[in-house]
mmCIF file of C-alpha atoms in Angstrom:
data_model
loop_
_atom_site.group_PDB
_atom_site.id
_atom_site.type_symbol
_atom_site.label_atom_id
_atom_site.label_comp_id
_atom_site.label_asym_id
_atom_site.label_seq_id
_atom_site.Cartn_x
_atom_site.Cartn_y
_atom_site.Cartn_z
ATOM 1 C CA MET A 254 -9.459 15.512 10.381
ATOM 2 C CA HIS A 255 -6.785 15.962 7.676
ATOM 3 C CA ILE A 256 -6.337 12.631 5.891
ATOM 4 C CA THR A 257 -3.617 11.786 3.396
ATOM 5 C CA TYR A 258 -4.463 8.863 1.125
ATOM 6 C CA LEU A 259 -1.490 7.186 -0.607
ATOM 7 C CA LEU A 260 -2.244 5.296 -3.822
ATOM 8 C CA ALA A 261 -0.006 3.837 -6.542
ATOM 9 C CA THR A 262 -1.580 4.097 -9.979
ATOM 10 C CA GLY A 263 1.286 3.953 -12.454
ATOM 11 C CA SER A 264 2.277 0.411 -11.534
ATOM 12 C CA ASN A 265 -1.241 -0.842 -10.806
ATOM 13 C CA ALA A 266 0.254 -2.897 -7.986
ATOM 14 C CA ILE A 267 -2.896 -4.627 -6.796
ATOM 15 C CA TYR A 268 -3.507 -6.302 -10.156
ATOM 16 C CA ASP A 269 0.155 -6.828 -11.105
ATOM 17 C CA GLY A 270 0.056 -4.423 -14.031
ATOM 18 C CA LYS A 271 -3.034 -5.859 -15.751
ATOM 19 C CA TYR A 272 -6.107 -3.977 -17.012
ATOM 20 C CA SER A 273 -4.551 -1.051 -18.813
ATOM 21 C CA GLN A 274 -6.815 0.783 -21.233
ATOM 22 C CA SER A 275 -5.660 3.682 -23.421
ATOM 23 C CA GLY A 276 -2.916 4.656 -20.980
ATOM 24 C CA ARG A 277 -5.019 4.360 -17.820
ATOM 25 C CA TYR A 278 -5.562 1.455 -15.463
ATOM 26 C CA HIS A 279 -9.141 0.474 -14.770
ATOM 27 C CA THR A 280 -8.684 -1.549 -11.583
ATOM 28 C CA TYR A 281 -12.391 -1.478 -11.008
ATOM 29 C CA GLY A 282 -12.855 -2.880 -7.494
ATOM 30 C CA GLN A 283 -9.977 -0.923 -6.012
ATOM 31 C CA GLN A 284 -10.860 2.336 -7.750
ATOM 32 C CA SER A 285 -14.520 1.996 -6.836
ATOM 33 C CA PHE A 286 -13.499 1.509 -3.202
ATOM 34 C CA VAL A 287 -11.266 4.603 -3.301
ATOM 35 C CA LEU A 288 -13.936 6.721 -4.981
ATOM 36 C CA ASP A 289 -16.627 5.763 -2.487
ATOM 37 C CA LEU A 290 -14.401 6.141 0.562
ATOM 38 C CA ILE A 291 -13.036 9.551 -0.391
ATOM 39 C CA ARG A 292 -16.505 10.830 -1.271
ATOM 40 C CA THR A 293 -17.685 9.624 2.132
ATOM 41 C CA MET A 294 -14.738 11.231 3.939
ATOM 42 C CA SER A 295 -15.319 14.529 2.159
ATOM 43 C CA ARG A 296 -19.028 14.510 2.944
ATOM 44 C CA ALA A 297 -18.224 13.874 6.613
ATOM 45 C CA GLY A 298 -16.153 17.057 6.692
ATOM 46 C CA HIS A 299 -12.643 15.614 6.478
ATOM 47 C CA ILE A 300 -9.935 17.310 4.393
ATOM 48 C CA VAL A 301 -8.450 14.737 2.032
ATOM 49 C CA ARG A 302 -5.173 14.856 0.126
ATOM 50 C CA LEU A 303 -4.958 12.012 -2.387
ATOM 51 C CA ASN A 304 -1.356 11.350 -3.370
ATOM 52 C CA VAL A 305 -0.934 9.190 -6.469
ATOM 53 C CA ASP A 306 2.333 8.326 -8.159
ATOM 54 C CA THR A 307 1.177 8.850 -11.773
ATOM 55 C CA LEU A 308 -1.820 11.081 -12.377
ATOM 56 C CA SER A 309 -1.906 10.323 -16.101
ATOM 57 C CA SER A 310 -2.574 6.642 -15.335
ATOM 58 C CA PHE A 311 -5.370 7.328 -12.837
ATOM 59 C CA ALA A 312 -8.887 7.124 -14.240
ATOM 60 C CA LEU A 313 -10.503 9.266 -11.523
ATOM 61 C CA THR A 314 -8.320 12.388 -11.508
ATOM 62 C CA SER A 315 -10.940 14.702 -13.018
ATOM 63 C CA THR A 316 -13.642 13.250 -10.763
ATOM 64 C CA PHE A 317 -11.733 14.053 -7.579
ATOM 65 C CA ARG A 318 -10.674 17.472 -8.778
ATOM 66 C CA GLY A 319 -14.316 18.419 -8.937
ATOM 67 C CA MET A 320 -14.935 17.539 -5.287
ATOM 68 C CA ASP A 321 -14.844 19.956 -2.373
ATOM 69 C CA SER A 322 -12.173 19.403 0.308
ATOM 70 C CA VAL A 323 -10.275 16.887 -1.873
ATOM 71 C CA THR A 324 -6.859 17.534 -3.423
ATOM 72 C CA VAL A 325 -5.422 15.000 -5.876
ATOM 73 C CA THR A 326 -1.758 15.374 -6.695
ATOM 74 C CA GLU A 327 1.510 13.617 -7.439
ATOM 75 C CA ASP A 328 3.362 15.916 -5.041
ATOM 76 C CA ILE A 329 3.859 14.579 -1.536
ATOM 77 C CA ASP A 330 4.009 17.330 1.082
ATOM 78 C CA PRO A 331 5.312 15.905 4.367
ATOM 79 C CA SER A 332 5.245 19.381 5.911
ATOM 80 C CA GLY A 333 1.504 19.778 5.361
ATOM 81 C CA LYS A 334 -1.001 19.050 8.099
ATOM 82 C CA THR A 335 -1.797 15.332 8.271
ATOM 83 C CA ASP A 336 -3.652 13.645 11.108
ATOM 84 C CA LEU A 337 -3.910 10.197 9.535
ATOM 85 C CA ILE A 338 -2.325 8.438 6.567
ATOM 86 C CA LEU A 339 -4.314 5.752 4.749
ATOM 87 C CA VAL A 340 -1.947 3.476 2.855
ATOM 88 C CA ASP A 341 -3.350 1.715 -0.210
ATOM 89 C CA GLU A 342 -1.166 -0.279 -2.641
ATOM 90 C CA VAL A 343 2.015 1.838 -2.711
ATOM 91 C CA PRO A 344 5.795 1.467 -2.691
ATOM 92 C CA ASP A 345 7.254 1.910 0.785
ATOM 93 C CA GLU A 346 9.074 5.063 -0.330
ATOM 94 C CA MET A 347 5.821 7.042 -0.535
ATOM 95 C CA LEU A 348 5.112 6.504 3.153
ATOM 96 C CA MET A 349 8.753 6.935 4.190
ATOM 97 C CA GLN A 350 8.544 10.636 3.336
ATOM 98 C CA PHE A 351 6.244 11.310 6.300
ATOM 99 C CA ASP A 352 7.259 11.709 9.933
ATOM 100 C CA GLU A 353 7.055 8.500 11.949
ATOM 101 C CA HIS A 354 4.758 10.115 14.512
ATOM 102 C CA VAL A 355 1.887 10.490 12.016
ATOM 103 C CA PRO A 356 -0.457 7.475 12.436
ATOM 104 C CA ALA A 357 -0.747 5.241 9.368
ATOM 105 C CA PHE A 358 -3.404 2.603 8.615
ATOM 106 C CA ARG A 359 -2.801 0.008 5.912
ATOM 107 C CA ILE A 360 -5.807 -0.924 3.747
ATOM 108 C CA VAL A 361 -5.801 -4.653 2.976
ATOM 109 C CA HIS A 362 -7.291 -5.334 -0.465
ATOM 110 C CA HIS A 363 -5.790 -8.787 -0.998
ATOM 111 C CA ALA A 364 -6.811 -11.047 1.879
ATOM 112 C CA GLY A 365 -3.647 -13.138 2.020
ATOM 113 C CA ARG A 366 -0.968 -10.798 0.681
ATOM 114 C CA ARG A 367 1.849 -10.021 3.101
ATOM 115 C CA SER A 368 2.997 -6.435 3.580
ATOM 116 C CA SER A 369 6.656 -5.438 3.613
ATOM 117 C CA ASP A 370 8.588 -5.480 6.870
ATOM 118 C CA TYR A 371 8.617 -1.677 6.754
ATOM 119 C CA LEU A 372 4.818 -1.423 6.504
ATOM 120 C CA VAL A 373 4.398 -3.957 9.302
ATOM 121 C CA SER A 374 6.579 -1.854 11.572
ATOM 122 C CA ARG A 375 5.204 1.518 10.453
ATOM 123 C CA CYS A 376 1.421 0.974 10.250
ATOM 124 C CA SER A 377 -0.424 0.785 13.555
ATOM 125 C CA ARG A 378 -3.516 -0.846 12.075
ATOM 126 C CA PHE A 379 -4.246 -3.085 9.089
ATOM 127 C CA LEU A 380 -7.825 -2.633 7.920
ATOM 128 C CA CYS A 381 -9.174 -6.049 6.933
ATOM 129 C CA MET A 382 -12.463 -5.889 5.075
ATOM 130 C CA THR A 383 -13.546 -9.510 5.571
ATOM 131 C CA GLU A 384 -13.286 -12.113 8.309
ATOM 132 C CA ASN A 385 -11.213 -14.223 5.937
ATOM 133 C CA ALA A 386 -8.691 -11.402 5.480
ATOM 134 C CA LEU A 387 -8.586 -10.837 9.223
ATOM 135 C CA ALA A 388 -7.744 -14.497 9.894
ATOM 136 C CA LEU A 389 -5.057 -14.583 7.191
ATOM 137 C CA GLN A 390 -3.428 -11.277 8.181
ATOM 138 C CA ARG A 391 -3.270 -12.227 11.850
ATOM 139 C CA ARG A 392 -0.942 -15.090 10.947
ATOM 140 C CA HIS A 393 1.957 -12.753 10.257
ATOM 141 C CA LEU A 394 1.110 -9.422 11.916
ATOM 142 C CA PRO A 395 1.853 -8.428 15.532
ATOM 143 C CA ALA A 396 -1.056 -8.978 17.905
ATOM 144 C CA GLY A 397 -3.712 -6.303 17.704
ATOM 145 C CA ARG A 398 -2.573 -4.809 14.398
ATOM 146 C CA ALA A 399 -5.143 -6.531 12.147
ATOM 147 C CA VAL A 400 -8.698 -5.256 12.652
ATOM 148 C CA LEU A 401 -11.994 -5.960 10.910
ATOM 149 C CA VAL A 402 -13.708 -3.021 9.206
ATOM 150 C CA HIS A 403 -16.228 -4.163 6.594
ATOM 151 C CA GLN A 404 -16.025 -2.219 3.361
ATOM 152 C CA GLY A 405 -19.110 -0.574 1.942
ATOM 153 C CA VAL A 406 -20.404 1.510 -0.932
ATOM 154 C CA ASP A 407 -21.437 5.141 -1.102
ATOM 155 C CA LEU A 408 -25.196 4.953 -0.726
ATOM 156 C CA GLU A 409 -25.547 8.453 -2.180
ATOM 157 C CA ARG A 410 -23.591 7.563 -5.315
ATOM 158 C CA PHE A 411 -25.792 4.491 -5.722
ATOM 159 C CA PRO A 412 -29.343 5.761 -5.101
ATOM 160 C CA ALA A 413 -32.158 3.246 -4.872
ATOM 161 C CA VAL A 414 -34.002 2.568 -8.132
ATOM 162 C CA LEU A 415 -37.264 0.990 -7.015
ATOM 163 C CA ALA A 416 -39.002 0.669 -10.401
ATOM 164 C CA LYS A 417 -38.352 -2.270 -12.718
ATOM 165 C CA SER A 418 -37.026 -1.658 -16.222
ATOM 166 C CA GLY A 419 -40.428 -2.231 -17.827
ATOM 167 C CA GLY A 420 -38.973 -3.787 -20.951
ATOM 168 C CA ARG A 421 -40.475 -6.662 -22.909
ATOM 169 C CA ARG A 422 -37.898 -8.960 -21.352
ATOM 170 C CA PRO A 423 -36.431 -8.494 -17.865
ATOM 171 C CA ARG A 424 -32.807 -7.348 -17.932
ATOM 172 C CA VAL A 425 -30.178 -9.505 -16.224
ATOM 173 C CA LEU A 426 -26.621 -8.214 -15.812
ATOM 174 C CA LEU A 427 -23.615 -10.465 -15.193
ATOM 175 C CA TYR A 428 -21.055 -8.099 -13.760
ATOM 176 C CA CYS A 429 -17.627 -9.675 -13.179
ATOM 177 C CA ARG A 430 -14.035 -9.693 -14.434
ATOM 178 C CA LEU A 431 -13.545 -12.501 -16.916
ATOM 179 C CA ASP A 432 -10.379 -14.019 -15.510
ATOM 180 C CA SER A 433 -8.978 -16.164 -12.678
ATOM 181 C CA GLY A 434 -11.424 -18.961 -13.477
ATOM 182 C CA ARG A 435 -14.513 -16.828 -13.009
ATOM 183 C CA GLU A 436 -15.189 -16.850 -16.742
ATOM 184 C CA ALA A 437 -15.779 -20.621 -16.633
ATOM 185 C CA LEU A 438 -18.458 -20.243 -13.954
ATOM 186 C CA LEU A 439 -20.111 -17.350 -15.776
ATOM 187 C CA GLY A 440 -20.188 -19.450 -18.926
ATOM 188 C CA ARG A 441 -22.029 -22.210 -17.055
ATOM 189 C CA ILE A 442 -24.461 -19.640 -15.668
ATOM 190 C CA ILE A 443 -25.230 -18.191 -19.110
ATOM 191 C CA GLU A 444 -25.756 -21.700 -20.485
ATOM 192 C CA ASN A 445 -28.510 -22.141 -17.903
ATOM 193 C CA VAL A 446 -30.170 -18.758 -18.426
ATOM 194 C CA ASP A 447 -33.171 -18.708 -20.765
ATOM 195 C CA ARG A 448 -31.896 -16.060 -23.151
ATOM 196 C CA GLU A 449 -35.269 -15.805 -24.853
ATOM 197 C CA GLU A 450 -37.073 -15.085 -21.577
ATOM 198 C CA VAL A 451 -34.572 -12.507 -20.281
ATOM 199 C CA LEU A 452 -32.227 -10.008 -21.932
ATOM 200 C CA VAL A 453 -28.683 -10.796 -20.782
ATOM 201 C CA TYR A 454 -25.939 -8.206 -20.362
ATOM 202 C CA VAL A 455 -22.343 -9.169 -19.495
ATOM 203 C CA ALA A 456 -19.941 -6.445 -18.306
ATOM 204 C CA GLY A 457 -16.384 -7.604 -17.680
ATOM 205 C CA ASP A 458 -12.878 -7.681 -19.096
ATOM 206 C CA GLY A 459 -10.149 -10.290 -19.108
ATOM 207 C CA PRO A 460 -8.900 -13.333 -21.021
ATOM 208 C CA GLY A 461 -12.400 -14.809 -21.121
ATOM 209 C CA PHE A 462 -13.912 -11.849 -22.991
ATOM 210 C CA TRP A 463 -13.482 -13.152 -26.520
ATOM 211 C CA ASP A 464 -14.459 -16.690 -25.584
ATOM 212 C CA MET A 465 -17.652 -15.227 -24.115
ATOM 213 C CA SER A 466 -18.160 -13.296 -27.340
ATOM 214 C CA ASP A 467 -17.568 -16.377 -29.521
ATOM 215 C CA ARG A 468 -20.001 -18.510 -27.505
ATOM 216 C CA PHE A 469 -22.809 -16.092 -26.721
ATOM 217 C CA GLY A 470 -22.129 -12.848 -28.611
ATOM 218 C CA SER A 471 -25.211 -13.005 -30.826
ATOM 219 C CA GLU A 472 -27.534 -13.669 -27.864
ATOM 220 C CA ILE A 473 -26.281 -11.209 -25.233
ATOM 221 C CA ILE A 474 -25.041 -7.637 -24.876
ATOM 222 C CA LEU A 475 -21.320 -7.865 -24.051
ATOM 223 C CA ILE A 476 -19.379 -4.889 -22.655
ATOM 224 C CA ASN A 477 -15.717 -5.079 -21.667
ATOM 225 C CA HIS A 478 -15.508 -2.012 -19.394
ATOM 226 C CA VAL A 479 -17.785 0.520 -17.737
ATOM 227 C CA PRO A 480 -16.065 3.336 -15.786
ATOM 228 C CA CYS A 481 -16.761 3.734 -12.065
ATOM 229 C CA GLN A 482 -18.680 6.946 -12.654
ATOM 230 C CA SER A 483 -21.088 5.241 -15.085
ATOM 231 C CA ILE A 484 -21.822 2.071 -13.141
ATOM 232 C CA PRO A 485 -24.771 3.515 -11.127
ATOM 233 C CA ASN A 486 -26.509 4.359 -14.406
ATOM 234 C CA LEU A 487 -26.021 0.865 -15.790
ATOM 235 C CA LEU A 488 -27.197 -0.855 -12.615
ATOM 236 C CA GLY A 489 -30.302 1.320 -12.444
ATOM 237 C CA GLU A 490 -31.464 -0.114 -15.781
ATOM 238 C CA MET A 491 -31.324 -3.733 -14.595
ATOM 239 C CA ASP A 492 -33.882 -6.065 -13.042
ATOM 240 C CA VAL A 493 -31.460 -8.678 -11.641
ATOM 241 C CA VAL A 494 -27.685 -8.579 -11.193
ATOM 242 C CA ILE A 495 -25.339 -11.566 -10.935
ATOM 243 C CA SER A 496 -22.048 -10.433 -9.426
ATOM 244 C CA LEU A 497 -19.564 -10.628 -6.564
ATOM 245 C CA GLY A 498 -17.637 -8.363 -4.216
ATOM 246 C CA ARG A 499 -18.180 -4.659 -4.760
ATOM 247 C CA GLY A 500 -20.289 -5.324 -7.833
ATOM 248 C CA ALA A 501 -22.800 -7.199 -5.694
ATOM 249 C CA MET A 502 -22.686 -4.471 -3.032
ATOM 250 C CA GLU A 503 -23.337 -1.743 -5.593
ATOM 251 C CA ALA A 504 -26.238 -3.630 -7.141
ATOM 252 C CA MET A 505 -27.851 -4.157 -3.739
ATOM 253 C CA ALA A 506 -27.393 -0.495 -2.850
ATOM 254 C CA THR A 507 -29.287 0.332 -6.039
ATOM 255 C CA GLY A 508 -32.052 -1.979 -4.837
ATOM 256 C CA ILE A 509 -31.505 -4.583 -7.552
ATOM 257 C CA PRO A 510 -32.058 -8.212 -6.470
ATOM 258 C CA THR A 511 -28.595 -9.772 -6.617
ATOM 259 C CA LEU A 512 -27.296 -13.290 -7.111
ATOM 260 C CA CYS A 513 -23.789 -14.093 -5.849
ATOM 261 C CA ALA A 514 -21.373 -15.714 -8.301
ATOM 262 C CA GLY A 515 -17.598 -15.554 -8.306
ATOM 263 C CA HIS A 516 -15.402 -18.407 -7.189
ATOM 264 C CA HIS A 517 -18.578 -20.498 -6.924
ATOM 265 C CA TYR A 518 -22.305 -19.901 -7.340
ATOM 266 C CA ALA A 519 -24.216 -18.993 -4.172
ATOM 267 C CA GLY A 520 -27.578 -17.844 -5.518
ATOM 268 C CA PRO A 521 -29.635 -14.970 -4.077
ATOM 269 C CA ILE A 522 -28.035 -12.724 -1.448
ATOM 270 C CA THR A 523 -30.519 -12.431 1.401
ATOM 271 C CA ALA A 524 -30.700 -11.326 5.007
ATOM 272 C CA ASP A 525 -30.285 -14.989 5.983
ATOM 273 C CA ASN A 526 -26.987 -15.615 4.160
ATOM 274 C CA ILE A 527 -25.302 -12.225 3.737
ATOM 275 C CA ALA A 528 -23.223 -12.558 6.910
ATOM 276 C CA SER A 529 -21.697 -15.879 5.852
ATOM 277 C CA LEU A 530 -21.157 -14.670 2.269
ATOM 278 C CA MET A 531 -19.417 -11.499 3.454
ATOM 279 C CA ARG A 532 -16.791 -13.600 5.222
ATOM 280 C CA TYR A 533 -15.326 -14.180 1.760
ATOM 281 C CA ASN A 534 -16.307 -10.809 0.254
ATOM 282 C CA LEU A 535 -19.511 -12.014 -1.407
ATOM 283 C CA THR A 536 -17.534 -14.246 -3.792
ATOM 284 C CA GLY A 537 -19.366 -17.505 -3.057
ATOM 285 C CA ALA A 538 -15.981 -18.997 -2.155
ATOM 286 C CA VAL A 539 -17.330 -21.875 -0.049
ATOM 287 C CA SER A 540 -20.762 -22.198 -1.675
ATOM 288 C CA ASP A 541 -21.907 -25.230 -3.609
ATOM 289 C CA ARG A 542 -25.214 -24.179 -5.192
ATOM 290 C CA ASP A 543 -25.702 -25.702 -8.637
ATOM 291 C CA PRO A 544 -25.540 -23.062 -11.422
ATOM 292 C CA SER A 545 -28.339 -24.935 -13.192
ATOM 293 C CA LEU A 546 -30.675 -23.341 -10.626
ATOM 294 C CA VAL A 547 -29.903 -19.837 -11.840
ATOM 295 C CA MET A 548 -33.066 -19.411 -13.899
ATOM 296 C CA ALA A 549 -35.251 -20.350 -10.939
ATOM 297 C CA ASP A 550 -33.247 -17.906 -8.829
ATOM 298 C CA ILE A 551 -33.750 -15.153 -11.407
ATOM 299 C CA ARG A 552 -37.513 -15.673 -11.436
ATOM 300 C CA GLU A 553 -37.563 -15.584 -7.623
ATOM 301 C CA ALA A 554 -35.464 -12.413 -7.644
ATOM 302 C CA LEU A 555 -37.836 -10.726 -10.079
ATOM 303 C CA ASP A 556 -40.646 -11.208 -7.546
ATOM 304 C CA SER A 557 -38.670 -9.767 -4.614
ATOM 305 C CA ASP A 558 -39.160 -6.313 -3.113
ATOM 306 C CA ARG A 559 -36.434 -3.860 -4.077
ATOM 307 C CA ARG A 560 -37.010 -1.895 -0.886
ATOM 308 C CA ASP A 561 -35.870 -4.921 1.114
ATOM 309 C CA VAL A 562 -32.695 -5.191 -0.980
ATOM 310 C CA ARG A 563 -31.857 -1.524 -0.429
ATOM 311 C CA ALA A 564 -32.596 -1.790 3.302
ATOM 312 C CA LEU A 565 -30.184 -4.729 3.578
ATOM 313 C CA ALA A 566 -27.491 -2.675 1.836
ATOM 314 C CA GLU A 567 -28.091 0.244 4.190
ATOM 315 C CA GLU A 568 -27.732 -2.096 7.161
ATOM 316 C CA ARG A 569 -24.664 -4.062 6.052
ATOM 317 C CA LEU A 570 -22.912 -2.373 3.116
ATOM 318 C CA SER A 571 -22.440 1.330 3.872
ATOM 319 C CA ALA A 572 -19.174 3.201 3.258
ATOM 320 C CA ASP A 573 -20.229 5.565 6.052
ATOM 321 C CA ALA A 574 -19.963 2.667 8.515
ATOM 322 C CA PHE A 575 -16.461 1.892 7.211
ATOM 323 C CA MET A 576 -15.396 5.496 7.739
ATOM 324 C CA GLU A 577 -16.887 5.545 11.219
ATOM 325 C CA GLY A 578 -14.843 2.446 12.029
ATOM 326 C CA VAL A 579 -11.669 4.148 10.797
ATOM 327 C CA SER A 580 -12.446 7.244 12.878
ATOM 328 C CA ASP A 581 -13.013 5.105 15.971
ATOM 329 C CA LEU A 582 -9.674 3.363 15.476
ATOM 330 C CA TYR A 583 -7.927 6.719 15.073
ATOM 331 C CA THR A 584 -9.468 7.926 18.336
ATOM 332 C CA GLN A 585 -8.321 4.768 20.113
ATOM 333 C CA ILE A 586 -4.676 5.163 19.148
ATOM 334 C CA THR A 587 -4.480 8.932 19.663
ATOM 335 C CA GLY A 588 -6.437 9.043 22.914
#
């Protein structure tokens, strides 16, 4: 299948223009999703044309240019062969250049954000990655347009690391953007972590970065940004990860025991609770676990079997399963 992927990078639409670094946007969750999905599509034999509006602002241009069967370009070619258009965060004008008969699927990153009237009329499916997004999108989309296709990570890009770090102190990584109120929760979590018993890393950017540095800088290792390509290396050095969303998925794929913390604290992600946590994208949105329990949760996580964590990721968090869902939907609408 020939797939055209439309992505706006110059305006960084999904994060309203935030997170610019040295001329490039580092919209981590979105870019990680795009990287994993396109790698998966390429590996499955699809021909992918990634159209971005501003290559100089895109942090993954060189990465994609080194991949077989992937073209990354600013130039839209409506005359080229396209079986399916995947529409990320883009201005309507990018999609308008293609013939109406070419099927288009809209990728829903923001659970409650409404698409333009044009996208609603043009896109035959809206790919919702959580049950919460599905419920919210169905409120304003025509019947049958919103569908559930759980996102996942590239299990080849995040290979299992089954050995512990072996350091004098176990390594615990808090991996989360430091904005939108999350920094307050992470601060409470760090307060309750025994920073003499474990070595604490914090990787995240946002308004809470310098407050985190002022409060805990001498006791932790604080990093404001790690590129998508480097994240598997960082995760592989950890013994426990505290994260949400794609960060939690990536840690679990690596086999690292993972605690869920985002909007609220949910504690260890296990086979018993992953389904309910995924409803809100592993953000702990409706959880009420007390952050003071985090140290007990860390000790429990350190005793868990990494093979079980990886197996759970393979079962529930695979980008291959997402791509298979997209292919099935394409077959349904094209006959």
